[in-house]
PDB file of C-alpha atoms in Angstrom:
ATOM      1  CA  MET A   1    -101.291-122.275 -29.562  1.00 78.00           C
ATOM      2  CA  THR A   2     -98.496-121.197 -27.208  1.00 82.00           C
ATOM      3  CA  THR A   3     -99.767-120.438 -23.710  1.00 88.00           C
ATOM      4  CA  VAL A   4     -98.288-118.132 -21.081  1.00 87.00           C
ATOM      5  CA  LEU A   5     -97.066-121.217 -19.223  1.00 89.00           C
ATOM      6  CA  ASP A   6     -95.349-122.526 -22.369  1.00 91.00           C
ATOM      7  CA  ALA A   7     -93.527-119.218 -22.811  1.00 91.00           C
ATOM      8  CA  ILE A   8     -92.404-119.114 -19.179  1.00 92.00           C
ATOM      9  CA  VAL A   9     -91.122-122.695 -19.277  1.00 93.00           C
ATOM     10  CA  ALA A  10     -89.210-122.021 -22.493  1.00 93.00           C
ATOM     11  CA  GLY A  11     -87.387-119.157 -20.804  1.00 94.00           C
ATOM     12  CA  VAL A  12     -86.745-121.260 -17.713  1.00 94.00           C
ATOM     13  CA  ARG A  13     -85.111-123.954 -19.849  1.00 96.00           C
ATOM     14  CA  GLU A  14     -82.838-121.408 -21.537  1.00 95.00           C
ATOM     15  CA  ASP A  15     -81.696-119.921 -18.229  1.00 94.00           C
ATOM     16  CA  LEU A  16     -81.282-123.387 -16.739  1.00 94.00           C
ATOM     17  CA  ALA A  17     -78.981-124.453 -19.578  1.00 95.00           C
ATOM     18  CA  THR A  18     -76.713-121.496 -18.815  1.00 95.00           C
ATOM     19  CA  ARG A  19     -76.557-122.293 -15.099  1.00 96.00           C
ATOM     20  CA  ALA A  20     -75.895-125.980 -15.751  1.00 94.00           C
ATOM     21  CA  GLU A  21     -72.833-125.048 -17.789  1.00 95.00           C
ATOM     22  CA  GLN A  22     -71.486-123.042 -14.863  1.00 96.00           C
ATOM     23  CA  VAL A  23     -72.368-125.457 -12.033  1.00 97.00           C
ATOM     24  CA  THR A  24     -72.440-129.170 -12.841  1.00 96.00           C
ATOM     25  CA  LEU A  25     -74.751-131.734 -11.286  1.00 97.00           C
ATOM     26  CA  PRO A  26     -71.830-133.370  -9.418  1.00 97.00           C
ATOM     27  CA  ASP A  27     -71.021-129.927  -7.989  1.00 97.00           C
ATOM     28  CA  LEU A  28     -74.584-129.663  -6.666  1.00 98.00           C
ATOM     29  CA  GLU A  29     -74.515-133.193  -5.298  1.00 97.00           C
ATOM     30  CA  ARG A  30     -71.371-132.380  -3.335  1.00 98.00           C
ATOM     31  CA  ARG A  31     -72.960-129.257  -1.899  1.00 98.00           C
ATOM     32  CA  VAL A  32     -76.058-131.167  -0.866  1.00 98.00           C
ATOM     33  CA  SER A  33     -73.977-133.842   0.862  1.00 97.00           C
ATOM     34  CA  GLU A  34     -72.427-131.166   3.068  1.00 97.00           C
ATOM     35  CA  LEU A  35     -75.726-129.585   4.164  1.00 97.00           C
ATOM     36  CA  PRO A  36     -77.823-130.404   7.219  1.00 96.00           C
ATOM     37  CA  SER A  37     -81.102-132.215   6.507  1.00 97.00           C
ATOM     38  CA  ALA A  38     -84.045-130.240   5.162  1.00 98.00           C
ATOM     39  CA  ILE A  39     -86.748-129.114   7.581  1.00 98.00           C
ATOM     40  CA  ASP A  40     -89.880-131.306   7.556  1.00 97.00           C
ATOM     41  CA  ALA A  41     -92.256-128.729   6.109  1.00 98.00           C
ATOM     42  CA  GLU A  42     -95.125-131.173   5.639  1.00 97.00           C
ATOM     43  CA  GLU A  43     -95.227-131.852   9.368  1.00 96.00           C
ATOM     44  CA  ARG A  44     -95.375-128.127  10.133  1.00 96.00           C
ATOM     45  CA  LEU A  45     -98.154-127.543   7.593  1.00 97.00           C
ATOM     46  CA  ARG A  46    -100.194-130.236   9.345  1.00 94.00           C
ATOM     47  CA  ARG A  47    -100.267-128.408  12.668  1.00 90.00           C
ATOM     48  CA  ASP A  48    -103.563-127.119  14.060  1.00 88.00           C
ATOM     49  CA  GLY A  49    -104.920-123.901  12.626  1.00 92.00           C
ATOM     50  CA  LEU A  50    -104.393-122.367   9.215  1.00 95.00           C
ATOM     51  CA  SER A  51    -100.778-122.242   8.036  1.00 97.00           C
ATOM     52  CA  LEU A  52     -99.435-119.426   5.903  1.00 97.00           C
ATOM     53  CA  ILE A  53     -96.727-119.681   3.260  1.00 98.00           C
ATOM     54  CA  ALA A  54     -95.708-116.042   2.820  1.00 98.00           C
ATOM     55  CA  GLU A  55     -94.046-115.093  -0.427  1.00 97.00           C
ATOM     56  CA  VAL A  56     -91.100-112.923  -1.420  1.00 97.00           C
ATOM     57  CA  LYS A  57     -92.390-111.744  -4.795  1.00 91.00           C
ATOM     58  CA  ARG A  58     -91.207-108.760  -6.814  1.00 93.00           C
ATOM     59  CA  ALA A  59     -93.295-109.183  -9.974  1.00 88.00           C
ATOM     60  CA  SER A  60     -95.704-111.455 -11.805  1.00 84.00           C
ATOM     61  CA  PRO A  61     -96.673-112.069 -15.445  1.00 84.00           C
ATOM     62  CA  SER A  62    -100.230-110.909 -14.780  1.00 83.00           C
ATOM     63  CA  LYS A  63     -99.499-107.704 -12.825  1.00 84.00           C
ATOM     64  CA  GLY A  64     -95.935-106.758 -13.755  1.00 83.00           C
ATOM     65  CA  ALA A  65     -93.883-105.078 -11.014  1.00 88.00           C
ATOM     66  CA  LEU A  66     -95.445-105.544  -7.584  1.00 91.00           C
ATOM     67  CA  ALA A  67     -92.936-104.293  -5.034  1.00 88.00           C
ATOM     68  CA  ASP A  68     -89.380-103.117  -4.660  1.00 89.00           C
ATOM     69  CA  ILE A  69     -87.727-105.692  -2.371  1.00 93.00           C
ATOM     70  CA  PRO A  70     -84.098-104.642  -1.921  1.00 93.00           C
ATOM     71  CA  ASP A  71     -83.668-106.883   1.135  1.00 96.00           C
ATOM     72  CA  PRO A  72     -85.495-110.223   0.775  1.00 97.00           C
ATOM     73  CA  ALA A  73     -83.917-111.478   4.006  1.00 97.00           C
ATOM     74  CA  SER A  74     -85.484-108.650   6.001  1.00 97.00           C
ATOM     75  CA  LEU A  75     -88.890-109.288   4.437  1.00 97.00           C
ATOM     76  CA  ALA A  76     -88.613-112.998   5.205  1.00 98.00           C
ATOM     77  CA  ARG A  77     -87.756-112.267   8.839  1.00 98.00           C
ATOM     78  CA  THR A  78     -90.802-110.007   9.068  1.00 97.00           C
ATOM     79  CA  TYR A  79     -93.006-112.815   7.772  1.00 98.00           C
ATOM     80  CA  ALA A  80     -91.502-115.432  10.087  1.00 98.00           C
ATOM     81  CA  GLU A  81     -91.682-113.230  13.177  1.00 98.00           C
ATOM     82  CA  ALA A  82     -95.345-112.498  12.417  1.00 98.00           C
ATOM     83  CA  GLY A  83     -96.132-116.223  12.415  1.00 97.00           C
ATOM     84  CA  ALA A  84     -95.719-117.491   8.846  1.00 98.00           C
ATOM     85  CA  THR A  85     -95.199-121.262   8.740  1.00 98.00           C
ATOM     86  CA  ALA A  86     -92.932-121.105   5.687  1.00 98.00           C
ATOM     87  CA  ILE A  87     -91.424-118.586   3.281  1.00 98.00           C
ATOM     88  CA  SER A  88     -91.832-118.890  -0.489  1.00 98.00           C
ATOM     89  CA  VAL A  89     -89.087-117.374  -2.639  1.00 98.00           C
ATOM     90  CA  LEU A  90     -89.561-116.801  -6.365  1.00 97.00           C
ATOM     91  CA  THR A  91     -86.366-117.721  -8.182  1.00 97.00           C
ATOM     92  CA  GLU A  92     -87.599-117.323 -11.785  1.00 94.00           C
ATOM     93  CA  GLN A  93     -85.955-114.197 -13.192  1.00 92.00           C
ATOM     94  CA  ARG A  94     -87.619-113.213 -16.464  1.00 92.00           C
ATOM     95  CA  ARG A  95     -91.242-112.851 -15.353  1.00 91.00           C
ATOM     96  CA  PHE A  96     -90.954-112.732 -11.556  1.00 94.00           C
ATOM     97  CA  GLY A  97     -87.678-110.878 -10.975  1.00 92.00           C
ATOM     98  CA  GLY A  98     -86.357-113.556  -8.628  1.00 94.00           C
ATOM     99  CA  SER A  99     -83.040-115.357  -8.277  1.00 95.00           C
ATOM    100  CA  LEU A 100     -81.171-118.048  -6.406  1.00 97.00           C
ATOM    101  CA  ASP A 101     -79.416-115.200  -4.587  1.00 97.00           C
ATOM    102  CA  ASP A 102     -82.799-114.323  -3.056  1.00 97.00           C
ATOM    103  CA  LEU A 103     -83.184-117.933  -1.946  1.00 98.00           C
ATOM    104  CA  ASP A 104     -79.722-117.907  -0.362  1.00 98.00           C
ATOM    105  CA  ALA A 105     -80.469-114.663   1.489  1.00 98.00           C
ATOM    106  CA  VAL A 106     -83.787-115.898   2.842  1.00 98.00           C
ATOM    107  CA  ARG A 107     -82.388-119.291   3.849  1.00 98.00           C
ATOM    108  CA  ALA A 108     -79.672-117.574   5.875  1.00 98.00           C
ATOM    109  CA  ALA A 109     -82.192-115.275   7.566  1.00 98.00           C
ATOM    110  CA  VAL A 110     -84.937-117.595   8.844  1.00 98.00           C
ATOM    111  CA  SER A 111     -85.291-120.929  10.605  1.00 98.00           C
ATOM    112  CA  VAL A 112     -88.718-121.805   9.163  1.00 98.00           C
ATOM    113  CA  PRO A 113     -89.049-123.945   6.021  1.00 98.00           C
ATOM    114  CA  VAL A 114     -88.243-122.235   2.717  1.00 98.00           C
ATOM    115  CA  LEU A 115     -89.952-122.987  -0.607  1.00 98.00           C
ATOM    116  CA  ARG A 116     -88.116-122.547  -3.870  1.00 98.00           C
ATOM    117  CA  LYS A 117     -90.945-121.383  -6.115  1.00 97.00           C
ATOM    118  CA  ASP A 118     -90.041-121.857  -9.747  1.00 97.00           C
ATOM    119  CA  PHE A 119     -91.028-123.859 -12.810  1.00 96.00           C
ATOM    120  CA  MET A 120     -89.293-127.157 -12.141  1.00 97.00           C
ATOM    121  CA  VAL A 121     -88.803-129.169 -15.317  1.00 96.00           C
ATOM    122  CA  THR A 122     -85.597-131.144 -14.672  1.00 97.00           C
ATOM    123  CA  ASP A 123     -84.018-133.138 -11.849  1.00 98.00           C
ATOM    124  CA  TYR A 124     -81.095-130.683 -11.895  1.00 98.00           C
ATOM    125  CA  GLN A 125     -83.374-127.965 -10.486  1.00 98.00           C
ATOM    126  CA  LEU A 126     -84.302-130.121  -7.496  1.00 98.00           C
ATOM    127  CA  TRP A 127     -80.654-130.696  -6.654  1.00 98.00           C
ATOM    128  CA  GLU A 128     -80.113-126.968  -7.182  1.00 98.00           C
ATOM    129  CA  ALA A 129     -82.976-126.117  -4.820  1.00 98.00           C
ATOM    130  CA  ARG A 130     -81.626-128.348  -2.046  1.00 98.00           C
ATOM    131  CA  ALA A 131     -78.076-127.071  -2.600  1.00 98.00           C
ATOM    132  CA  HIS A 132     -79.367-123.554  -1.967  1.00 98.00           C
ATOM    133  CA  GLY A 133     -81.167-124.615   1.210  1.00 98.00           C
ATOM    134  CA  ALA A 134     -84.743-125.163   0.046  1.00 98.00           C
ATOM    135  CA  ASP A 135     -86.948-127.425   2.166  1.00 98.00           C
ATOM    136  CA  ILE A 136     -89.906-127.356  -0.239  1.00 98.00           C
ATOM    137  CA  ILE A 137     -90.076-127.408  -4.018  1.00 98.00           C
ATOM    138  CA  LEU A 138     -92.981-126.671  -6.344  1.00 98.00           C
ATOM    139  CA  LEU A 139     -94.081-129.202  -8.954  1.00 98.00           C
ATOM    140  CA  ILE A 140     -96.643-127.737 -11.355  1.00 97.00           C
ATOM    141  CA  VAL A 141     -98.584-130.625 -12.838  1.00 97.00           C
ATOM    142  CA  ALA A 142     -99.503-128.604 -15.943  1.00 95.00           C
ATOM    143  CA  SER A 143     -95.844-128.303 -16.936  1.00 95.00           C
ATOM    144  CA  LEU A 144     -94.842-131.946 -16.391  1.00 97.00           C
ATOM    145  CA  THR A 145     -95.538-135.296 -18.002  1.00 97.00           C
ATOM    146  CA  ASP A 146     -96.701-138.114 -15.725  1.00 98.00           C
ATOM    147  CA  ALA A 147     -93.244-139.694 -15.893  1.00 98.00           C
ATOM    148  CA  GLU A 148     -91.561-136.394 -14.936  1.00 98.00           C
ATOM    149  CA  LEU A 149     -94.037-135.765 -12.138  1.00 98.00           C
ATOM    150  CA  HIS A 150     -93.566-139.211 -10.578  1.00 98.00           C
ATOM    151  CA  ARG A 151     -89.773-139.109 -10.927  1.00 98.00           C
ATOM    152  CA  MET A 152     -89.338-135.599  -9.574  1.00 98.00           C
ATOM    153  CA  HIS A 153     -91.786-136.189  -6.729  1.00 98.00           C
ATOM    154  CA  ALA A 154     -89.781-139.240  -5.696  1.00 98.00           C
ATOM    155  CA  LEU A 155     -86.486-137.361  -6.003  1.00 98.00           C
ATOM    156  CA  ALA A 156     -87.747-134.518  -3.828  1.00 98.00           C
ATOM    157  CA  HIS A 157     -88.445-136.985  -1.044  1.00 97.00           C
ATOM    158  CA  GLU A 158     -85.101-138.718  -1.538  1.00 98.00           C
ATOM    159  CA  LEU A 159     -83.488-135.323  -0.986  1.00 98.00           C
ATOM    160  CA  GLY A 160     -85.568-134.835   2.164  1.00 98.00           C
ATOM    161  CA  MET A 161     -87.706-132.052   0.712  1.00 98.00           C
ATOM    162  CA  THR A 162     -91.462-131.602   0.744  1.00 98.00           C
ATOM    163  CA  ALA A 163     -93.071-131.430  -2.709  1.00 98.00           C
ATOM    164  CA  LEU A 164     -95.886-128.909  -3.108  1.00 98.00           C
ATOM    165  CA  VAL A 165     -97.739-130.341  -6.110  1.00 98.00           C
ATOM    166  CA  GLU A 166     -99.793-127.650  -7.839  1.00 98.00           C
ATOM    167  CA  VAL A 167    -103.027-128.309  -9.724  1.00 98.00           C
ATOM    168  CA  HIS A 168    -105.562-126.197 -11.608  1.00 96.00           C
ATOM    169  CA  ASP A 169    -108.279-128.604 -12.743  1.00 96.00           C
ATOM    170  CA  GLU A 170    -109.813-132.034 -12.200  1.00 97.00           C
ATOM    171  CA  GLY A 171    -107.435-133.934 -14.465  1.00 98.00           C
ATOM    172  CA  GLU A 172    -104.357-132.425 -12.858  1.00 98.00           C
ATOM    173  CA  THR A 173    -105.737-133.180  -9.394  1.00 98.00           C
ATOM    174  CA  GLN A 174    -106.106-136.841 -10.252  1.00 98.00           C
ATOM    175  CA  ARG A 175    -102.585-136.913 -11.674  1.00 98.00           C
ATOM    176  CA  ALA A 176    -101.233-135.406  -8.449  1.00 98.00           C
ATOM    177  CA  VAL A 177    -103.087-137.971  -6.343  1.00 98.00           C
ATOM    178  CA  ASP A 178    -101.846-140.804  -8.578  1.00 98.00           C
ATOM    179  CA  ALA A 179     -98.266-139.535  -8.113  1.00 98.00           C
ATOM    180  CA  GLY A 180     -98.650-139.913  -4.351  1.00 98.00           C
ATOM    181  CA  ALA A 181     -98.647-136.199  -3.527  1.00 98.00           C
ATOM    182  CA  ARG A 182     -98.892-135.509   0.204  1.00 98.00           C
ATOM    183  CA  VAL A 183     -99.177-131.723  -0.186  1.00 98.00           C
ATOM    184  CA  ILE A 184    -101.386-130.405  -2.984  1.00 98.00           C
ATOM    185  CA  GLY A 185    -101.699-126.736  -3.887  1.00 98.00           C
ATOM    186  CA  VAL A 186    -104.864-125.669  -5.686  1.00 98.00           C
ATOM    187  CA  ASN A 187    -104.074-122.597  -7.765  1.00 96.00           C
ATOM    188  CA  ALA A 188    -107.037-120.377  -8.568  1.00 94.00           C
ATOM    189  CA  ARG A 189    -104.989-118.803 -11.366  1.00 89.00           C
ATOM    190  CA  ASN A 190    -105.009-120.606 -14.687  1.00 83.00           C
ATOM    191  CA  LEU A 191    -101.340-120.411 -15.694  1.00 79.00           C
ATOM    192  CA  LYS A 192    -102.240-120.817 -19.349  1.00 78.00           C
ATOM    193  CA  THR A 193    -104.442-117.690 -19.421  1.00 82.00           C
ATOM    194  CA  LEU A 194    -103.563-115.991 -16.074  1.00 83.00           C
ATOM    195  CA  GLU A 195    -107.255-115.678 -15.226  1.00 88.00           C
ATOM    196  CA  ILE A 196    -108.374-116.128 -11.600  1.00 90.00           C
ATOM    197  CA  HIS A 197    -111.256-118.493 -10.832  1.00 90.00           C
ATOM    198  CA  PRO A 198    -112.103-118.220  -7.098  1.00 88.00           C
ATOM    199  CA  ASP A 199    -114.264-121.355  -7.120  1.00 94.00           C
ATOM    200  CA  THR A 200    -111.369-123.611  -8.168  1.00 97.00           C
ATOM    201  CA  PHE A 201    -110.477-124.693  -4.621  1.00 97.00           C
ATOM    202  CA  SER A 202    -114.031-125.615  -3.605  1.00 97.00           C
ATOM    203  CA  ARG A 203    -114.454-127.537  -6.862  1.00 97.00           C
ATOM    204  CA  LEU A 204    -111.238-129.551  -6.576  1.00 98.00           C
ATOM    205  CA  VAL A 205    -110.819-130.150  -2.841  1.00 97.00           C
ATOM    206  CA  PRO A 206    -113.411-132.971  -2.758  1.00 97.00           C
ATOM    207  CA  LEU A 207    -111.155-134.877  -5.190  1.00 98.00           C
ATOM    208  CA  ILE A 208    -108.189-134.752  -2.780  1.00 98.00           C
ATOM    209  CA  PRO A 209    -108.007-137.702  -0.357  1.00 97.00           C
ATOM    210  CA  PRO A 210    -108.272-137.131   3.401  1.00 95.00           C
ATOM    211  CA  GLY A 211    -104.862-136.790   4.997  1.00 95.00           C
ATOM    212  CA  VAL A 212    -103.341-134.843   2.112  1.00 98.00           C
ATOM    213  CA  VAL A 213    -102.338-131.289   3.061  1.00 98.00           C
ATOM    214  CA  THR A 214    -104.252-128.755   0.949  1.00 98.00           C
ATOM    215  CA  VAL A 215    -102.897-125.317   0.067  1.00 98.00           C
ATOM    216  CA  ALA A 216    -105.047-122.561  -1.466  1.00 97.00           C
ATOM    217  CA  GLU A 217    -103.059-120.392  -3.888  1.00 96.00           C
ATOM    218  CA  SER A 218    -103.551-117.103  -5.787  1.00 92.00           C
ATOM    219  CA  GLY A 219    -106.036-114.285  -5.547  1.00 88.00           C
ATOM    220  CA  ILE A 220    -106.175-114.229  -1.743  1.00 93.00           C
ATOM    221  CA  ARG A 221    -106.913-110.602  -0.957  1.00 92.00           C
ATOM    222  CA  GLY A 222    -107.347-110.581   2.794  1.00 93.00           C
ATOM    223  CA  ALA A 223    -108.977-111.994   5.916  1.00 93.00           C
ATOM    224  CA  GLU A 224    -112.332-112.680   4.248  1.00 94.00           C
ATOM    225  CA  ASP A 225    -110.727-114.904   1.621  1.00 94.00           C
ATOM    226  CA  ALA A 226    -108.603-116.641   4.270  1.00 95.00           C
ATOM    227  CA  ALA A 227    -111.717-117.464   6.266  1.00 95.00           C
ATOM    228  CA  MET A 228    -113.500-118.714   3.155  1.00 95.00           C
ATOM    229  CA  TYR A 229    -110.711-121.077   2.131  1.00 95.00           C
ATOM    230  CA  ALA A 230    -110.295-122.374   5.681  1.00 95.00           C
ATOM    231  CA  ALA A 231    -114.007-123.099   5.861  1.00 95.00           C
ATOM    232  CA  GLN A 232    -113.711-125.029   2.597  1.00 95.00           C
ATOM    233  CA  GLY A 233    -110.994-127.222   4.097  1.00 95.00           C
ATOM    234  CA  ALA A 234    -107.695-125.507   3.281  1.00 96.00           C
ATOM    235  CA  ASP A 235    -104.845-126.411   5.609  1.00 96.00           C
ATOM    236  CA  ALA A 236    -102.666-123.559   4.358  1.00 97.00           C
ATOM    237  CA  LEU A 237    -102.601-120.466   2.173  1.00 97.00           C
ATOM    238  CA  LEU A 238     -99.847-119.307  -0.168  1.00 98.00           C
ATOM    239  CA  VAL A 239     -99.972-115.512  -0.396  1.00 97.00           C
ATOM    240  CA  GLY A 240     -97.671-113.161  -2.281  1.00 93.00           C
ATOM    241  CA  GLU A 241     -99.161-110.055  -3.904  1.00 91.00           C
ATOM    242  CA  THR A 242    -101.401-109.087  -0.986  1.00 93.00           C
ATOM    243  CA  LEU A 243     -98.438-109.216   1.381  1.00 95.00           C
ATOM    244  CA  VAL A 244     -95.808-107.435  -0.692  1.00 93.00           C
ATOM    245  CA  ARG A 245     -98.217-104.656  -1.674  1.00 92.00           C
ATOM    246  CA  GLY A 246     -99.528-104.195   1.854  1.00 88.00           C
ATOM    247  CA  ALA A 247     -98.542-101.225   4.009  1.00 86.00           C
ATOM    248  CA  ASP A 248     -98.213-103.345   7.160  1.00 94.00           C
ATOM    249  CA  ARG A 249     -96.958-106.802   6.283  1.00 95.00           C
ATOM    250  CA  THR A 250     -96.770-107.970   9.894  1.00 97.00           C
ATOM    251  CA  ALA A 251    -100.404-107.074  10.511  1.00 96.00           C
ATOM    252  CA  THR A 252    -101.507-108.723   7.257  1.00 96.00           C
ATOM    253  CA  VAL A 253     -99.743-111.992   8.096  1.00 97.00           C
ATOM    254  CA  ARG A 254    -101.386-112.062  11.504  1.00 97.00           C
ATOM    255  CA  GLU A 255    -104.815-111.180  10.122  1.00 96.00           C
ATOM    256  CA  LEU A 256    -104.702-113.929   7.495  1.00 96.00           C
ATOM    257  CA  ILE A 257    -103.669-116.578  10.024  1.00 95.00           C
ATOM    258  CA  ALA A 258    -106.209-115.445  12.617  1.00 94.00           C
ATOM    259  CA  ALA A 259    -109.104-115.218  10.154  1.00 90.00           C
ATOM    260  CA  GLY A 260    -108.375-118.610   8.735  1.00 79.00           C
ATOM    261  CA  SER A 261    -107.768-120.322  12.047  1.00 75.00           C
ATOM    262  CA  THR A 262    -111.070-119.209  13.510  1.00 70.00           C
ATOM    263  CA  SER A 263    -112.885-120.575  10.463  1.00 58.00           C
ATOM    264  CA  THR A 264    -110.982-123.822   9.974  1.00 47.00           C
ATOM    265  CA  VAL A 265    -113.271-126.823   9.740  1.00 51.00           C
ATOM    266  CA  GLY A 266    -110.604-129.184   8.411  1.00 52.00           C
ATOM    267  CA  ARG A 267    -111.058-132.441   6.560  1.00 52.00           C
ATOM    268  CA  ALA A 268    -111.185-135.934   7.963  1.00 46.00           C
TER     269      ALA A 268
END
């Protein structure tokens, strides 16, 4: 049976094939060679208190249109000035309404680390992410074989980027650990069904070795959830919908960080 994730990845591969015809891998490699080094996002996520990865997100497969974001650079500056550790930019177009143009705009606007959030299935996309200024890339374990996961994780580090390795269940968590992931995101949303399971983080975090940065993802509605995840050992939160739908994005960023930081117990 075809899952939602399968359908998204199929579309990603089609769009990727078009881009690869227009911009070759050697073209990307040349661009990367001319860029300054990526920002060490892992080091920043390890700092005391709860970190926040704030997301530029127009739409989602589960909720449809979320927010009109005519100026992603302005939104990113708002997040960064309010204290966000990093900015996540959706670049998948069909389901999330994002683009590499959004990534370019955000990269030019902020000095904090920038995450290219997309469904990465080929090495080309990692080169593409770095060429457009990304410091962090997302590797979703559910959409990769073990060989792809290990290879792309290694390539991310060769390019100087931090890999946020996303998991949804016990088996994926073990695969991420086996691949040497240093930053693991636990997504409460099952990408195959789009259902949210709030207990996913507390169930999986004991399987993640001490010293690995843990990121709680999806379904974070406000300060109460931030405090809960921090108390369970989250080092960071990745928040999109709550921020883009909020009336006061600056206040929401500050509330999430403050609520989480006062409840952080951390992990050895």
